[in-house]
Amino acid sequence: MCGIVGIVGKEPVAERLVDALRRLEYRGYDSAGVATIHDGVLKRRRAEGKLFNLEKKLASEPLAGNIGIAHTRWATHGIPNETNAHPHFVDGVAVVHNGIIENFSELKDELSADGATFETQTDTEVVAQLLARSRRAGMGRREAMLAMLKQVTGAYALAVIFADDPSTIMAARSGPPLAIGYGRGETYLGSDAIALAPFTNEITYLVDGDWAVIGRDGAFIFDHDGNAVDRPRQITQAAAYMVDKGNHRHFMEKEIYEQPEVISHALAHYVDLGAHTVRTAVSDAIDFASLRGLTISACGTAYLAGLIGKYWFERYARLPVEIDVASEFRYREIPLSTDQAALFISQSGETADTLASLRYCHDAGLKTGAVVNVRESTIARESDAVFPILAGPEIGVASTKAFTCQLTVLASLAIAAGKARGLIHADEERQLVRQLTEMPRLMSGVLNSIEPQIEALSRELSKYKDVLYLGRGTSYPLALEGALKLKEISYIHAEGYAAGELKHGPIALIDENMPVIVIAPHDRFFEKTVSNMQEVAARGGKIIFITDERGAAASKLPTMATITLPNVAEIIAPMVFSLPIQLLAYHTAVFMGTDVDQPRNLAKSVTVE
Ligand code: F6R
């Protein structure tokens, strides 16, 4: 949801600002812009679309200046054209913003009545207008900043430069993350540590409500009431995360292929690979034995991982699980009690709705746990217990390896919970953990064998406009995930359903133009799912059957294609069956020629509601 960056430097900054934006492009790619101060004058270059458009512009019209701010946009207010691209300028003030100024409409009316003319359709321009008006009224820069912060409401990470001060960036945070980085005679600002990785590994995260005055030699940080505060400096590992695509065409493909490796990292953290037990530190982080229930909240793919987790916690630990998408959860006014614990699942650890749900549960006195990929994220920092998924940076906007690592962590936690509640005994624990540890090998085998078939099938699938996914048990959330993956990167309309729900409505859609992808390992639901497949076949539906060797042998139904995976234990089936689903979406999108890693309208980190 927009990335911002700033440098107060010793040398020209424009090129380095663009370099930092490149690492923030996952946050949005509707437009980009950079502003500097040179000889006391603000200058900017902005371009619609991806960053390379801005790079082209800067190549023909370079920008001088040793101080600057820059922005990559995910449009919320106003279409993604050059006029609405940040930085916004008003009378010697330049602003970049990530978030939403919720009271912008009232402020705009008030400023317009006072004579202001607005150039853009954005909410952000009110920030520049408020600052400029205060300056015209004679206020100093800090005073103007404080006055502006008192007037705006909503979510923001802001960076501001003033033409009459070429040695200071002002920044503020309320919601979206913001990090200050320290160099030698230079100071940096960025939406995350990865943006700043080439410049420094020494950073400070601003806390919600903080604002900062950043100079070449460091930063002064103030809280919401204007009191000077000391926020800790930390050494980040972000530099280790400088990633490229390796031999792969897209980050998504690389991340699909990384799954056996990253899952083995996650497993090494959560289970003792020799004794085949869940590590005690993991099971002790939450007192599962005394819990009456568990609440899970997350968005998108992370929510679907949580939905699979619900099946596991209920089955293995007899722990009732309440789960909802975070955008609903946070406003439902759910009665909560302190004998429940709450888990929040988020790759980025910054998703605004998930963070708000966490705060809601925290205020209700629940013990909170974060299942996150980014350990330094806000959700991780504000949770009582952190369960890192150890997937490494996920750059492709469509989540793949984070999903299966989230599942690995949730499966380990469910076993830990079952053990703590006296339901899983030593033999069963050893058996389940052994099954988990087989995953990397089995997944490598699947990745090495199914791609040619999936590629051929994807060519076929790319001809259709609508696709249905069906599954039962943990294959039902997987059906939802399959549909989400396909639609977000290929733009083919896809829906997932619980197979048993088919006859309650969606069956009306079945005809020869609607392929139906059925996910059915040979588990205790298999026969029932096959009956639902019969119903599809009887109505002329074309079936793509994703099953295992036992399932393929047992079903005699004609299919458009059958993808046969090895027989695997029930607890690891969701992770192993994720692979054909991900590859099918990936290759279909490649055939259709879409932008696989940066699909239209999406962003990797959703820091607005
Ligand atoms: C889909 C996808 C999204 C995210 C969702 C939550 O492929 O990646 O649905 O899962 O935006 O993001 P995080 O996990 O960062 O909270």
XYZ file of C-alpha atoms and ligand atoms in Angstrom:
625
model
C 0.000 0.000 0.000
C 2.436 2.643 -1.184
C 6.074 2.747 -0.243
C 7.911 5.842 0.905
C 11.576 6.608 1.206
C 13.773 9.595 2.011
C 17.480 10.456 2.190
C 19.255 13.363 3.852
C 22.596 12.779 2.160
C 26.084 14.042 1.429
C 25.802 13.265 -2.267
C 23.055 13.359 -4.904
C 20.107 11.199 -3.839
C 17.750 10.750 -6.802
C 19.290 7.549 -8.116
C 19.499 5.990 -4.665
C 15.907 6.933 -3.919
C 14.797 5.078 -7.045
C 16.931 2.108 -6.041
C 15.149 2.028 -2.672
C 11.757 2.374 -4.395
C 12.568 -0.717 -6.443
C 12.628 -2.738 -3.234
C 9.334 -1.167 -2.180
C 7.538 -1.745 -5.465
C 5.799 -4.767 -3.919
C 3.770 -2.192 -1.937
C 2.193 -0.722 -5.058
C 3.085 0.066 -8.648
C 0.403 2.435 -9.982
C 2.800 5.382 -10.230
C 6.081 6.594 -8.773
C 7.744 9.902 -8.046
C 10.771 11.548 -6.515
C 11.406 15.078 -5.228
C 14.649 16.790 -4.228
C 15.756 20.215 -3.079
C 18.471 21.851 -5.141
C 19.626 25.468 -4.730
C 16.683 26.098 -2.407
C 14.138 24.944 -4.978
C 11.901 21.840 -4.900
C 12.047 19.759 -8.069
C 10.237 16.541 -8.907
C 9.818 13.843 -11.521
C 6.729 11.654 -11.566
C 5.443 8.943 -13.877
C 2.314 6.855 -14.204
C 2.712 3.053 -14.030
C 5.702 1.031 -12.986
C 8.983 2.347 -11.691
C 10.807 1.910 -14.982
C 8.690 4.763 -16.395
C 10.102 7.036 -13.712
C 13.602 5.703 -14.345
C 13.251 6.536 -18.046
C 12.122 10.038 -17.181
C 15.013 10.562 -14.776
C 17.461 9.324 -17.400
C 16.398 12.082 -19.779
C 15.707 14.711 -17.089
C 18.026 14.017 -14.119
C 17.387 15.546 -10.701
C 20.173 17.138 -8.661
C 20.021 17.551 -4.884
C 21.427 15.888 -1.762
C 18.074 15.575 -0.001
C 14.915 13.993 -1.285
C 11.802 11.913 -0.777
C 10.181 9.377 -3.085
C 7.047 7.276 -3.403
C 5.603 4.246 -5.151
C 1.810 4.339 -5.195
C -1.088 1.943 -4.752
C -3.991 4.202 -5.636
C -6.735 4.728 -3.075
C -8.068 8.243 -3.786
C -7.814 9.388 -7.385
C -6.947 7.493 -10.551
C -3.355 6.364 -11.035
C -2.175 9.167 -13.361
C 0.833 11.484 -13.154
C -1.092 14.351 -11.548
C -2.126 12.145 -8.633
C 1.376 10.676 -8.274
C 3.320 11.724 -5.168
C 5.262 13.811 -4.120
C 2.630 16.532 -3.854
C 3.883 20.112 -3.880
C 2.214 23.165 -2.381
C 4.118 26.441 -1.934
C 7.543 25.037 -1.079
C 6.251 21.948 0.764
C 6.627 18.410 -0.642
C 4.803 15.406 0.814
C 4.752 11.646 0.267
C 2.215 9.516 2.085
C 1.301 5.878 2.659
C -2.175 5.365 4.144
C -5.497 7.187 4.040
C -6.337 10.594 5.509
C -9.881 9.756 6.562
C -11.093 13.311 7.177
C -9.619 14.641 3.917
C -12.998 15.589 2.514
C -13.865 17.934 5.435
C -10.328 19.339 5.430
C -10.502 19.914 1.679
C -13.796 21.809 2.016
C -12.367 23.885 4.814
C -9.123 24.652 2.948
C -10.993 25.422 -0.286
C -13.271 27.858 1.583
C -10.042 29.460 2.784
C -8.834 29.983 -0.797
C -6.775 26.820 -1.461
C -6.867 25.349 -4.966
C -6.351 21.599 -5.257
C -4.459 20.075 -8.153
C -5.091 16.403 -7.447
C -7.886 14.020 -6.479
C -5.806 12.546 -3.652
C -6.425 12.608 0.081
C -2.715 13.364 0.582
C -2.792 16.826 -0.917
C -4.603 18.166 2.180
C -1.433 17.431 4.170
C 0.659 19.633 1.874
C -2.048 22.306 1.847
C -2.317 22.369 5.664
C 1.461 22.657 6.045
C 1.682 25.401 3.416
C -1.128 27.389 5.023
C 0.539 27.216 8.434
C 3.832 28.363 6.929
C 2.123 31.287 5.175
C 0.612 32.222 8.544
C 4.172 32.491 9.899
C 4.564 29.165 11.716
C 7.932 27.445 11.893
C 8.366 24.071 10.187
C 8.027 21.978 13.352
C 5.083 24.002 14.561
C 3.375 23.555 11.183
C 4.022 19.818 11.294
C 2.527 19.496 14.795
C -0.499 21.570 13.799
C -1.055 19.381 10.715
C -0.758 16.161 12.737
C -3.405 17.435 15.138
C -5.813 18.041 12.245
C -5.544 14.860 10.216
C -7.136 11.554 11.186
C -6.658 8.124 9.630
C -3.632 6.043 8.783
C -0.387 7.563 7.632
C 3.320 7.214 7.184
C 4.434 10.652 5.986
C 7.651 12.230 4.782
C 7.859 15.975 4.241
C 10.556 18.329 2.956
C 10.487 22.123 2.939
C 12.261 24.089 0.195
C 13.695 26.467 2.793
C 15.400 23.666 4.766
C 17.669 21.514 2.572
C 18.999 19.531 5.529
C 15.868 18.065 7.158
C 13.148 15.518 6.421
C 10.151 15.422 8.751
C 8.333 12.145 9.164
C 5.292 10.875 11.037
C 3.697 7.532 11.661
C 0.169 6.545 12.618
C -0.509 3.028 11.379
C 1.713 2.082 8.423
C 5.313 1.271 9.342
C 8.229 3.669 9.045
C 11.902 3.058 9.767
C 14.776 5.512 10.181
C 18.186 4.236 9.053
C 21.555 5.594 10.192
C 24.589 5.975 7.913
C 27.874 7.917 8.081
C 26.871 11.558 7.727
C 23.609 10.465 6.074
C 20.220 9.443 7.428
C 17.489 7.492 5.669
C 13.795 6.899 5.982
C 11.804 4.016 4.528
C 8.613 2.000 4.748
C 10.673 -1.035 5.703
C 14.204 -2.154 6.459
C 14.563 -3.924 3.102
C 14.222 -0.571 1.302
C 17.157 0.754 3.327
C 19.260 -2.433 3.189
C 21.878 -1.185 0.673
C 22.466 1.946 2.787
C 22.479 0.679 6.380
C 21.534 -2.141 8.714
C 21.145 0.111 11.763
C 17.557 1.221 12.099
C 14.894 2.535 14.438
C 11.206 1.809 13.945
C 8.906 4.689 14.750
C 6.063 3.779 17.105
C 2.466 4.728 16.292
C 1.924 8.418 17.024
C 5.636 9.282 16.674
C 6.969 12.025 14.462
C 10.602 12.763 13.708
C 12.968 15.477 12.564
C 15.659 13.793 10.505
C 19.013 15.416 9.739
C 22.324 14.213 8.298
C 23.613 13.213 11.732
C 20.574 11.366 13.018
C 17.024 11.975 14.130
C 15.046 13.528 16.958
C 11.884 11.556 17.680
C 8.797 12.882 19.458
C 5.623 11.195 20.616
C 2.117 12.336 19.794
C 2.190 14.958 22.569
C 5.470 16.412 21.345
C 7.655 14.871 24.103
C 11.136 13.796 22.973
C 11.339 9.987 23.097
C 14.143 7.494 22.776
C 13.362 4.600 20.429
C 15.829 1.717 20.317
C 18.266 1.299 17.426
C 18.493 -2.244 16.133
C 20.638 -4.151 13.679
C 18.447 -5.664 11.001
C 19.063 -8.760 8.935
C 17.384 -7.144 5.930
C 20.642 -6.996 3.958
C 20.637 -10.796 3.868
C 17.338 -10.559 2.019
C 18.626 -8.889 -1.128
C 16.889 -11.185 -3.504
C 16.793 -11.921 -7.194
C 14.913 -14.385 -9.374
C 17.827 -16.762 -9.829
C 17.175 -18.949 -12.882
C 13.450 -18.445 -12.731
C 11.288 -16.282 -14.983
C 9.317 -14.846 -12.086
C 9.651 -14.478 -8.342
C 6.442 -16.494 -7.999
C 7.969 -19.464 -9.779
C 11.123 -19.206 -7.693
C 9.077 -19.037 -4.509
C 7.013 -22.093 -5.488
C 10.244 -24.035 -5.993
C 11.734 -22.796 -2.708
C 9.001 -24.455 -0.659
C 10.751 -27.724 0.246
C 13.741 -25.744 1.533
C 11.909 -23.071 3.498
C 9.520 -25.603 4.985
C 12.505 -27.548 6.268
C 13.756 -24.339 7.947
C 10.357 -23.861 9.564
C 10.253 -27.494 10.670
C 13.719 -27.281 12.225
C 12.451 -24.382 14.330
C 9.225 -26.026 15.499
C 10.044 -29.703 15.866
C 12.932 -31.786 17.097
C 13.875 -33.626 13.918
C 15.688 -36.391 15.797
C 13.195 -37.120 18.588
C 10.148 -36.326 16.407
C 8.587 -34.133 19.061
C 7.294 -30.575 19.033
C 9.818 -28.239 20.647
C 8.884 -27.285 24.212
C 9.566 -23.577 23.697
C 6.893 -23.624 21.009
C 4.269 -25.403 23.053
C 4.995 -23.218 26.096
C 4.438 -19.922 24.286
C 0.682 -20.309 24.715
C -0.888 -22.232 27.595
C -3.064 -24.422 25.370
C -4.032 -26.716 28.260
C -6.102 -24.052 29.983
C -7.751 -22.576 26.887
C -11.481 -22.769 26.250
C -11.178 -21.549 22.684
C -8.968 -20.053 20.034
C -9.701 -17.086 17.821
C -7.984 -16.667 14.456
C -8.065 -13.562 12.309
C -6.257 -12.833 9.024
C -6.831 -11.695 5.429
C -6.708 -13.339 2.008
C -4.414 -16.316 1.681
C -3.332 -16.003 5.319
C -7.000 -16.309 6.320
C -7.284 -19.497 4.246
C -4.234 -20.902 6.043
C -6.073 -20.103 9.288
C -9.154 -21.924 8.016
C -7.076 -25.076 7.498
C -5.578 -24.477 10.971
C -9.105 -24.498 12.398
C -9.643 -28.072 11.153
C -6.394 -29.116 12.821
C -6.909 -27.383 16.187
C -10.424 -28.788 16.407
C -9.403 -32.289 15.382
C -6.105 -32.726 17.198
C -6.643 -30.506 20.246
C -10.460 -30.436 20.528
C -10.080 -26.676 20.772
C -13.054 -24.717 19.378
C -11.826 -22.173 16.840
C -13.572 -18.962 15.871
C -12.122 -17.595 12.626
C -13.011 -14.632 10.478
C -11.475 -12.344 7.898
C -9.893 -9.489 9.809
C -11.897 -6.746 8.053
C -15.098 -8.251 9.538
C -13.616 -9.537 12.788
C -12.449 -6.094 13.903
C -15.936 -4.574 13.696
C -18.139 -7.476 14.788
C -17.981 -6.573 18.479
C -17.291 -10.226 19.282
C -17.656 -11.064 22.963
C -14.266 -12.429 24.007
C -13.077 -13.933 27.255
C -9.621 -14.279 28.710
C -9.752 -18.078 28.620
C -9.402 -17.776 24.843
C -6.172 -17.055 22.985
C -5.976 -15.287 19.638
C -3.760 -15.996 16.642
C -3.085 -13.508 13.848
C -1.633 -14.776 10.610
C 0.108 -12.359 8.265
C 3.004 -12.727 5.851
C 3.856 -9.013 5.981
C 2.867 -8.484 9.604
C 1.539 -5.068 8.585
C -1.962 -5.758 7.232
C -4.129 -2.970 8.682
C -7.233 -5.068 9.384
C -5.253 -7.907 10.979
C -3.394 -5.403 13.154
C -6.685 -3.814 14.251
C -8.047 -7.281 15.163
C -4.912 -7.942 17.201
C -5.384 -4.678 19.093
C -9.049 -5.523 19.707
C -8.092 -8.877 21.259
C -5.210 -7.348 23.176
C -7.570 -4.770 24.697
C -9.936 -7.595 25.657
C -7.080 -9.153 27.647
C -6.498 -12.214 25.432
C -3.088 -13.773 25.049
C -2.078 -13.033 21.448
C 0.182 -14.904 19.035
C 1.509 -13.709 15.662
C 2.201 -16.168 12.843
C 4.290 -13.848 10.656
C 7.033 -13.871 8.067
C 8.462 -10.436 8.894
C 9.689 -10.709 12.455
C 10.264 -6.978 12.862
C 6.717 -6.172 11.734
C 4.143 -4.311 13.794
C 1.943 -7.384 14.287
C 4.952 -9.327 15.593
C 6.042 -6.497 17.866
C 2.594 -6.044 19.392
C 1.855 -9.742 20.025
C 2.612 -11.642 23.224
C 4.098 -14.603 21.330
C 5.679 -14.635 17.872
C 5.658 -17.720 15.637
C 7.926 -16.916 12.674
C 7.137 -18.851 9.507
C 10.742 -18.520 8.213
C 9.743 -18.418 4.540
C 12.312 -15.732 3.670
C 11.205 -12.668 1.706
C 8.225 -13.295 -0.526
C 8.351 -10.874 -3.443
C 5.678 -12.252 -5.787
C 2.443 -10.526 -4.876
C 0.549 -13.837 -4.945
C 1.457 -15.694 -1.781
C 2.851 -19.221 -2.232
C 5.674 -20.230 0.091
C 4.312 -18.059 2.905
C 1.042 -20.027 2.707
C 2.661 -23.458 3.055
C 5.023 -22.199 5.783
C 2.028 -20.744 7.654
C 0.403 -24.175 7.376
C 3.561 -25.883 8.655
C 3.604 -23.617 11.711
C -0.130 -24.055 12.350
C 0.164 -27.854 12.080
C 3.039 -27.812 14.609
C 1.014 -25.600 16.956
C -2.043 -27.845 16.642
C 0.069 -30.865 17.600
C 1.560 -28.882 20.513
C -1.970 -27.935 21.595
C -3.207 -31.525 21.351
C -0.252 -32.675 23.432
C -0.754 -29.963 26.054
C -4.437 -30.885 26.324
C -3.642 -34.550 26.865
C -5.170 -35.656 23.561
C -2.033 -36.509 21.635
C 0.139 -39.103 23.303
C 3.836 -39.685 22.723
C 3.349 -42.273 19.947
C 0.902 -40.150 18.021
C 3.089 -37.061 18.447
C 6.059 -38.959 17.020
C 3.970 -40.241 14.143
C 2.533 -36.800 13.258
C 5.905 -35.070 13.522
C 7.523 -37.770 11.389
C 4.833 -37.155 8.783
C 5.577 -33.427 8.867
C 9.277 -34.071 8.376
C 8.544 -36.071 5.212
C 7.115 -32.967 3.573
C 10.264 -31.411 2.027
C 11.236 -34.666 0.292
C 7.717 -35.362 -0.946
C 7.258 -31.799 -2.161
C 10.560 -31.863 -4.064
C 9.423 -35.066 -5.770
C 6.106 -33.475 -6.778
C 7.811 -30.330 -8.094
C 10.186 -32.438 -10.147
C 7.436 -34.476 -11.751
C 4.228 -32.541 -12.352
C 5.292 -29.381 -14.155
C 5.108 -30.626 -17.799
C 1.575 -31.935 -17.286
C 0.483 -28.755 -15.516
C 1.964 -26.574 -18.237
C 0.003 -28.416 -20.935
C -3.161 -28.257 -18.864
C -2.703 -24.546 -18.172
C -2.661 -23.851 -21.915
C -6.160 -25.437 -22.023
C -7.360 -23.668 -18.875
C -6.326 -20.275 -20.202
C -9.110 -20.585 -22.828
C -11.887 -20.505 -20.227
C -13.557 -17.529 -18.570
C -14.797 -19.205 -15.390
C -13.474 -22.018 -13.224
C -14.864 -23.758 -10.117
C -12.747 -25.379 -7.396
C -14.237 -27.996 -5.048
C -12.939 -29.778 -1.956
C -14.011 -31.223 1.395
C -12.336 -31.076 4.806
C -9.007 -29.238 4.603
C -9.291 -29.455 0.803
C -12.191 -26.983 1.021
C -10.014 -24.017 2.146
C -7.510 -25.250 -0.425
C -10.226 -24.968 -3.090
C -10.769 -21.362 -1.957
C -7.025 -20.734 -2.159
C -6.844 -22.305 -5.640
C -9.585 -19.994 -6.864
C -7.958 -16.961 -5.247
C -4.570 -17.765 -6.815
C -6.040 -18.253 -10.291
C -8.143 -15.100 -10.280
C -5.517 -12.788 -8.845
C -2.813 -13.574 -11.378
C -4.639 -14.807 -14.518
C -7.770 -12.604 -14.073
C -9.919 -15.659 -14.916
C -13.037 -15.644 -12.782
C -12.788 -18.501 -10.279
C -14.779 -19.604 -7.225
C -14.093 -22.177 -4.559
C -16.834 -24.191 -2.850
C -17.155 -26.899 -0.268
C -17.961 -29.886 -2.509
C -21.081 -30.646 -0.461
C -22.431 -27.136 -1.123
C -22.494 -27.654 -4.886
C -26.062 -28.804 -5.014
C -27.213 -25.820 -2.955
C -26.734 -23.384 -5.801
C -23.461 -23.416 -7.741
C -24.397 -26.581 -9.651
C -26.638 -24.338 -11.770
C -23.444 -22.936 -13.329
C -22.119 -26.278 -14.552
C -21.839 -26.713 -18.310
C -19.102 -27.530 -20.816
C -17.683 -24.006 -20.489
C -16.951 -24.306 -16.772
C -14.020 -26.533 -15.835
C -14.329 -27.869 -12.288
C -11.107 -28.503 -10.403
C -11.705 -31.129 -7.733
C -9.123 -31.453 -4.962
C -9.524 -34.887 -3.410
C -6.757 -36.840 -1.703
C -7.901 -40.357 -0.814
C -8.914 -39.354 2.724
C -12.049 -40.017 4.786
C -14.040 -37.623 2.557
C -12.961 -39.123 -0.749
C -16.099 -41.164 -1.562
C -18.340 -38.201 -0.841
C -16.288 -35.889 -3.029
C -16.395 -38.439 -5.847
C -20.207 -38.436 -5.574
C -20.137 -34.667 -6.048
C -17.880 -35.186 -9.060
C -20.485 -37.568 -10.493
C -23.036 -34.774 -10.200
C -20.730 -32.494 -12.182
C -19.994 -35.147 -14.828
C -23.716 -35.908 -15.223
C -24.248 -32.272 -16.217
C -21.515 -32.143 -18.828
C -18.960 -30.438 -16.543
C -15.283 -30.875 -17.376
C -13.321 -32.171 -14.416
C -9.705 -31.566 -13.547
C -9.081 -34.085 -10.797
C -6.242 -33.449 -8.354
C -5.806 -36.579 -6.289
C -3.251 -39.106 -5.064
C -2.316 -42.572 -6.350
C -5.025 -44.311 -4.316
C -7.610 -41.752 -5.425
C -6.630 -42.047 -9.096
C -6.953 -45.838 -8.889
C -10.311 -45.664 -7.131
C -12.106 -43.198 -9.433
C -13.354 -44.393 -12.785
C -14.861 -41.086 -13.873
C -13.742 -39.531 -17.170
C -11.830 -36.301 -16.584
C -10.329 -33.492 -18.654
C -7.120 -34.275 -16.740
C -6.086 -36.153 -13.612
C -3.086 -34.862 -11.685
C -1.801 -37.676 -9.526
C 0.313 -36.932 -6.466
C 1.931 -39.496 -4.173
C -0.123 -40.882 -1.283
C 0.625 -38.638 1.700
C -0.435 -38.486 5.344
C -3.578 -36.449 5.991
C -1.808 -33.734 8.011
C 0.554 -32.808 5.179
C -1.929 -33.133 2.309
C -2.836 -29.387 2.304
C 0.827 -28.402 1.843
C 1.576 -31.027 -0.828
C -1.688 -30.372 -2.705
C -0.903 -26.626 -2.689
C 1.800 -27.279 -5.296
C -0.375 -28.249 -8.296
C -2.771 -25.462 -7.397
C -0.032 -22.849 -7.363
C 1.600 -24.146 -10.550
C -1.720 -24.286 -12.381
C -2.420 -20.635 -11.562
C 1.158 -19.652 -12.392
C 1.343 -21.314 -15.825
C -2.159 -20.196 -16.791
C -1.152 -16.609 -16.017
C 2.089 -17.020 -17.991
C 0.111 -18.271 -21.029
C -2.238 -15.348 -20.716
C 0.675 -12.948 -20.614
C -0.293 -11.180 -17.389
C 2.169 -9.537 -15.026
C 2.578 -12.551 -12.759
C 4.648 -10.975 -9.980
C 2.786 -7.684 -9.926
C -0.807 -8.373 -10.990
C -3.024 -5.399 -11.684
C -4.663 -3.499 -8.809
C -2.882 -5.491 -6.095
C -0.121 -4.783 -3.598
C 1.871 -7.043 -1.337
C 1.380 -5.172 1.898
C -2.128 -3.873 2.611
C -1.759 -1.131 5.185
C -5.137 0.511 4.548
C -8.649 -0.761 5.298
C -2.992 -13.594 -2.056
C -2.328 -12.795 -1.045
C -3.164 -11.962 -0.155
C -2.545 -11.866 1.253
C -3.357 -10.881 2.111
C -2.831 -10.820 3.533
O -2.078 -14.334 -2.805
O -1.124 -12.792 -0.948
O -4.478 -12.422 -0.106
O -2.551 -13.142 1.816
O -3.301 -9.612 1.531
O -1.517 -10.361 3.560
P -0.591 -10.624 4.828
O -0.369 -12.096 4.896
O 0.656 -9.856 4.561
O -1.346 -10.131 6.028
